[in-house]
Amino acid sequence: MLTTNAHLCVGTVPIFAHLPQSVLEQLEALVQHTQFAQGATLYAAGTPAAALYIIHQGQVKLAQTSADGDEHILRVLTPGDFDGDHALFIAATHQASATAMAPVSACVLYQKDFQHLLLTEPALSLPLIQALTQRIETLEQRNTLATTPVGTRLGTYLAAQADTTFTLPMKRQDLARYLGTTPETVSRKMKQFEAAGWLKQAKGNVITILDRHALANQA
């Protein structure tokens, strides 16, 4: 794990994006810019949560391991995503482990530093509340999606990608765990979607969306 000041990421994160430049500069002075190698643990389940992690580059999986050793991926963080926001306000314990799926560059903001700034810069409060509200809505949608057929889960996930052509942000095995299914089912459904003319697959897990509406609404 290395520390560097090579980038500024706070301004790219939704909860901070609309803050005055003066506040962004104060935040930037507080964060620790840290790099993690692929496979490295950002934090482990059961450890104290005392910081906000903002992903600048790479992907991070948040996962829990069951008593029989099965891994369940709760969420995958990509550039601009964040985790640990609750730790900025309360004493908490990580319920999942965070692991770098690729080399990761992150901004780490610690609770004690953030709380001091929040007391002196009330303008930070409103955008933070809005971002957390949106996150709650996303989690509620995820819980609802978990009860739907696998094809619907996969189609909704693909349709939600911002770009028309993109590389899957995780390996298919991890995507299967994220969706609560098997890699074989993911591959079979992808082929079905391709045969239907809804998407095109290329080498390197590159996907081109041809019919976003059909993907988002198929059963």
Short mmCIF file of C-alpha atoms in Angstrom, two decimals:
data_model
loop_
_atom_site.label_atom_id
_atom_site.label_comp_id
_atom_site.label_asym_id
_atom_site.label_seq_id
_atom_site.Cartn_x
_atom_site.Cartn_y
_atom_site.Cartn_z
CA MET A 1 0.00 0.00 0.00
CA LEU A 2 1.53 3.31 -1.10
CA THR A 3 0.53 6.89 -0.43
CA THR A 4 0.76 9.58 -3.10
CA ASN A 5 -0.57 13.07 -3.85
CA ALA A 6 -0.70 12.43 -7.61
CA HIS A 7 -4.44 13.01 -8.04
CA LEU A 8 -7.45 14.89 -6.73
CA CYS A 9 -10.66 12.89 -6.54
CA VAL A 10 -12.99 14.60 -4.09
CA GLY A 11 -14.45 16.86 -6.77
CA THR A 12 -15.54 13.89 -8.91
CA VAL A 13 -17.67 12.29 -6.17
CA PRO A 14 -21.40 13.14 -6.20
CA ILE A 15 -21.57 14.01 -2.50
CA PHE A 16 -18.82 16.60 -2.96
CA ALA A 17 -19.18 17.62 -6.61
CA HIS A 18 -21.23 20.78 -6.03
CA LEU A 19 -19.38 22.10 -3.03
CA PRO A 20 -17.65 25.48 -3.23
CA GLN A 21 -14.08 25.30 -4.44
CA SER A 22 -12.84 26.54 -1.08
CA VAL A 23 -14.48 23.57 0.68
CA LEU A 24 -13.15 21.11 -1.90
CA GLU A 25 -9.67 22.41 -1.25
CA GLN A 26 -10.14 21.89 2.48
CA LEU A 27 -11.35 18.35 1.88
CA GLU A 28 -8.45 17.67 -0.43
CA ALA A 29 -6.07 18.75 2.30
CA LEU A 30 -7.60 16.15 4.63
CA VAL A 31 -7.78 13.04 2.44
CA GLN A 32 -5.01 10.49 2.16
CA HIS A 33 -4.42 9.40 -1.45
CA THR A 34 -3.69 5.70 -1.25
CA GLN A 35 -2.97 2.92 -3.75
CA PHE A 36 -3.83 -0.76 -3.27
CA ALA A 37 -2.49 -3.64 -5.33
CA GLN A 38 -4.88 -6.10 -6.98
CA GLY A 39 -6.09 -8.54 -4.33
CA ALA A 40 -5.24 -6.22 -1.44
CA THR A 41 -7.71 -5.73 1.40
CA LEU A 42 -8.87 -2.15 1.97
CA TYR A 43 -10.59 -3.23 5.16
CA ALA A 44 -11.84 -6.50 6.67
CA ALA A 45 -15.22 -7.48 8.05
CA GLY A 46 -15.37 -7.06 11.81
CA THR A 47 -12.86 -4.23 11.96
CA PRO A 48 -13.75 -0.69 13.12
CA ALA A 49 -15.15 1.56 10.39
CA ALA A 50 -13.53 4.95 10.75
CA ALA A 51 -13.12 6.34 7.23
CA LEU A 52 -14.78 7.11 3.91
CA TYR A 53 -13.19 5.45 0.88
CA ILE A 54 -13.62 7.21 -2.49
CA ILE A 55 -12.54 5.16 -5.50
CA HIS A 56 -10.55 7.12 -8.07
CA GLN A 57 -9.32 4.22 -10.22
CA GLY A 58 -9.93 0.46 -10.26
CA GLN A 59 -12.70 -1.71 -8.84
CA VAL A 60 -13.36 -2.86 -5.27
CA LYS A 61 -15.71 -5.66 -4.27
CA LEU A 62 -17.59 -5.57 -0.99
CA ALA A 63 -18.27 -9.14 0.07
CA GLN A 64 -19.38 -11.26 2.98
CA THR A 65 -18.31 -14.86 3.60
CA SER A 66 -20.84 -17.32 4.96
CA ALA A 67 -20.13 -19.89 7.67
CA ASP A 68 -19.52 -22.57 5.02
CA GLY A 69 -17.03 -20.36 3.17
CA ASP A 70 -19.21 -19.12 0.30
CA GLU A 71 -18.56 -15.56 -0.80
CA HIS A 72 -21.49 -13.22 -1.47
CA ILE A 73 -20.68 -9.99 -3.32
CA LEU A 74 -22.82 -7.16 -2.01
CA ARG A 75 -21.57 -4.38 -4.24
CA VAL A 76 -18.79 -3.47 -6.64
CA LEU A 77 -17.26 0.00 -6.35
CA THR A 78 -16.00 1.67 -9.53
CA PRO A 79 -14.42 5.12 -10.05
CA GLY A 80 -16.57 7.81 -8.42
CA ASP A 81 -18.20 5.36 -5.98
CA PHE A 82 -17.65 5.54 -2.26
CA ASP A 83 -18.13 3.44 0.85
CA GLY A 84 -17.90 4.00 4.58
CA ASP A 85 -20.00 7.16 4.64
CA HIS A 86 -21.75 5.98 7.82
CA ALA A 87 -18.36 5.85 9.49
CA LEU A 88 -18.09 9.61 9.15
CA PHE A 89 -20.89 10.07 11.67
CA ILE A 90 -21.02 7.09 14.04
CA ALA A 91 -18.85 4.43 15.61
CA ALA A 92 -19.44 1.32 13.50
CA THR A 93 -17.96 -2.01 12.45
CA HIS A 94 -17.45 -3.16 8.87
CA GLN A 95 -20.03 -5.83 8.01
CA ALA A 96 -18.20 -6.81 4.81
CA SER A 97 -14.66 -6.95 3.50
CA ALA A 98 -13.41 -4.66 0.74
CA THR A 99 -10.94 -6.17 -1.74
CA ALA A 100 -9.26 -4.59 -4.75
CA MET A 101 -10.32 -6.43 -7.94
CA ALA A 102 -7.69 -4.49 -9.89
CA PRO A 103 -5.04 -1.94 -8.89
CA VAL A 104 -6.94 0.71 -6.94
CA SER A 105 -6.31 4.36 -6.25
CA ALA A 106 -8.52 5.80 -3.51
CA CYS A 107 -9.03 8.87 -1.39
CA VAL A 108 -9.43 8.04 2.29
CA LEU A 109 -11.12 10.58 4.55
CA TYR A 110 -11.09 9.84 8.26
CA GLN A 111 -14.03 10.46 10.59
CA LYS A 112 -12.27 12.74 13.02
CA ASP A 113 -11.02 15.04 10.25
CA PHE A 114 -14.38 15.14 8.46
CA GLN A 115 -16.40 15.89 11.59
CA HIS A 116 -14.16 18.80 12.39
CA LEU A 117 -14.67 20.22 8.88
CA LEU A 118 -18.45 19.63 9.01
CA LEU A 119 -18.68 21.79 12.11
CA THR A 120 -16.90 24.64 10.37
CA GLU A 121 -18.51 24.25 6.89
CA PRO A 122 -22.31 23.64 7.17
CA ALA A 123 -22.62 23.87 3.35
CA LEU A 124 -21.28 20.34 3.21
CA SER A 125 -24.40 18.89 4.87
CA LEU A 126 -27.09 19.22 2.16
CA PRO A 127 -25.33 17.50 -0.78
CA LEU A 128 -24.18 14.76 1.58
CA ILE A 129 -27.76 14.10 2.73
CA GLN A 130 -28.98 14.05 -0.89
CA ALA A 131 -26.33 11.52 -1.92
CA LEU A 132 -27.07 9.24 1.02
CA THR A 133 -30.80 9.38 0.24
CA GLN A 134 -30.09 8.29 -3.33
CA ARG A 135 -27.96 5.44 -2.02
CA ILE A 136 -30.82 4.21 0.18
CA GLU A 137 -33.10 4.18 -2.87
CA THR A 138 -30.52 2.17 -4.82
CA LEU A 139 -30.25 -0.41 -2.04
CA GLU A 140 -34.04 -0.71 -1.90
CA GLN A 141 -34.12 -1.32 -5.66
CA ARG A 142 -31.39 -3.96 -5.23
CA ASN A 143 -33.43 -5.77 -2.56
CA THR A 144 -36.45 -5.81 -4.87
CA LEU A 145 -34.35 -7.04 -7.79
CA ALA A 146 -33.09 -10.00 -5.72
CA THR A 147 -36.54 -11.62 -5.90
CA THR A 148 -36.78 -11.42 -9.71
CA PRO A 149 -35.68 -14.05 -12.29
CA VAL A 150 -31.97 -14.21 -13.14
CA GLY A 151 -32.57 -12.93 -16.68
CA THR A 152 -34.27 -9.84 -15.31
CA ARG A 153 -31.44 -9.22 -12.85
CA LEU A 154 -28.79 -9.53 -15.56
CA GLY A 155 -30.74 -7.47 -18.09
CA THR A 156 -31.34 -4.70 -15.57
CA TYR A 157 -27.67 -4.67 -14.59
CA LEU A 158 -26.51 -4.40 -18.20
CA ALA A 159 -29.10 -1.77 -19.12
CA ALA A 160 -28.00 0.37 -16.18
CA GLN A 161 -24.46 0.76 -17.55
CA ALA A 162 -23.88 4.35 -18.61
CA ASP A 163 -21.97 3.63 -21.83
CA THR A 164 -23.29 1.88 -24.93
CA THR A 165 -20.02 -0.03 -25.30
CA PHE A 166 -18.19 -0.99 -22.12
CA THR A 167 -16.05 -3.66 -20.50
CA LEU A 168 -17.72 -5.62 -17.73
CA PRO A 169 -16.33 -4.12 -14.50
CA MET A 170 -15.86 -7.56 -12.97
CA LYS A 171 -15.12 -11.15 -13.95
CA ARG A 172 -18.15 -13.23 -14.88
CA GLN A 173 -17.69 -15.37 -11.79
CA ASP A 174 -17.90 -12.24 -9.63
CA LEU A 175 -20.84 -10.93 -11.67
CA ALA A 176 -22.64 -14.22 -11.05
CA ARG A 177 -22.08 -13.93 -7.32
CA TYR A 178 -23.22 -10.32 -7.41
CA LEU A 179 -26.47 -11.36 -9.13
CA GLY A 180 -26.95 -14.45 -6.98
CA THR A 181 -26.53 -17.03 -9.75
CA THR A 182 -23.84 -19.13 -11.48
CA PRO A 183 -21.27 -18.20 -14.16
CA GLU A 184 -22.85 -20.78 -16.48
CA THR A 185 -26.25 -19.09 -16.16
CA VAL A 186 -24.74 -15.66 -16.83
CA SER A 187 -23.04 -16.96 -19.99
CA ARG A 188 -26.19 -18.69 -21.18
CA LYS A 189 -28.31 -15.59 -20.65
CA MET A 190 -25.75 -13.39 -22.38
CA LYS A 191 -25.88 -15.66 -25.42
CA GLN A 192 -29.68 -15.49 -25.38
CA PHE A 193 -29.58 -11.70 -25.23
CA GLU A 194 -27.10 -11.64 -28.12
CA ALA A 195 -29.24 -14.01 -30.21
CA ALA A 196 -32.24 -11.74 -29.56
CA GLY A 197 -30.28 -8.78 -30.93
CA TRP A 198 -30.19 -6.90 -27.64
CA LEU A 199 -26.42 -6.80 -27.24
CA LYS A 200 -23.15 -7.80 -28.90
CA GLN A 201 -20.25 -9.51 -27.15
CA ALA A 202 -16.58 -9.11 -28.05
CA LYS A 203 -13.27 -10.38 -26.67
CA GLY A 204 -12.18 -9.08 -23.30
CA ASN A 205 -15.71 -8.99 -21.87
CA VAL A 206 -16.55 -5.99 -24.05
CA ILE A 207 -20.31 -5.52 -24.37
CA THR A 208 -22.19 -3.29 -26.81
CA ILE A 209 -25.81 -2.54 -25.91
CA LEU A 210 -28.06 -2.68 -28.99
CA ASP A 211 -31.48 -2.54 -27.32
CA ARG A 212 -31.33 -1.07 -23.83
CA HIS A 213 -35.13 -0.99 -23.48
CA ALA A 214 -35.46 -4.71 -24.20
CA LEU A 215 -32.74 -5.59 -21.70
CA ALA A 216 -34.29 -3.47 -18.98
CA ASN A 217 -37.78 -4.85 -19.50
CA GLN A 218 -37.29 -8.53 -20.33
CA ALA A 219 -38.57 -11.17 -17.92
#
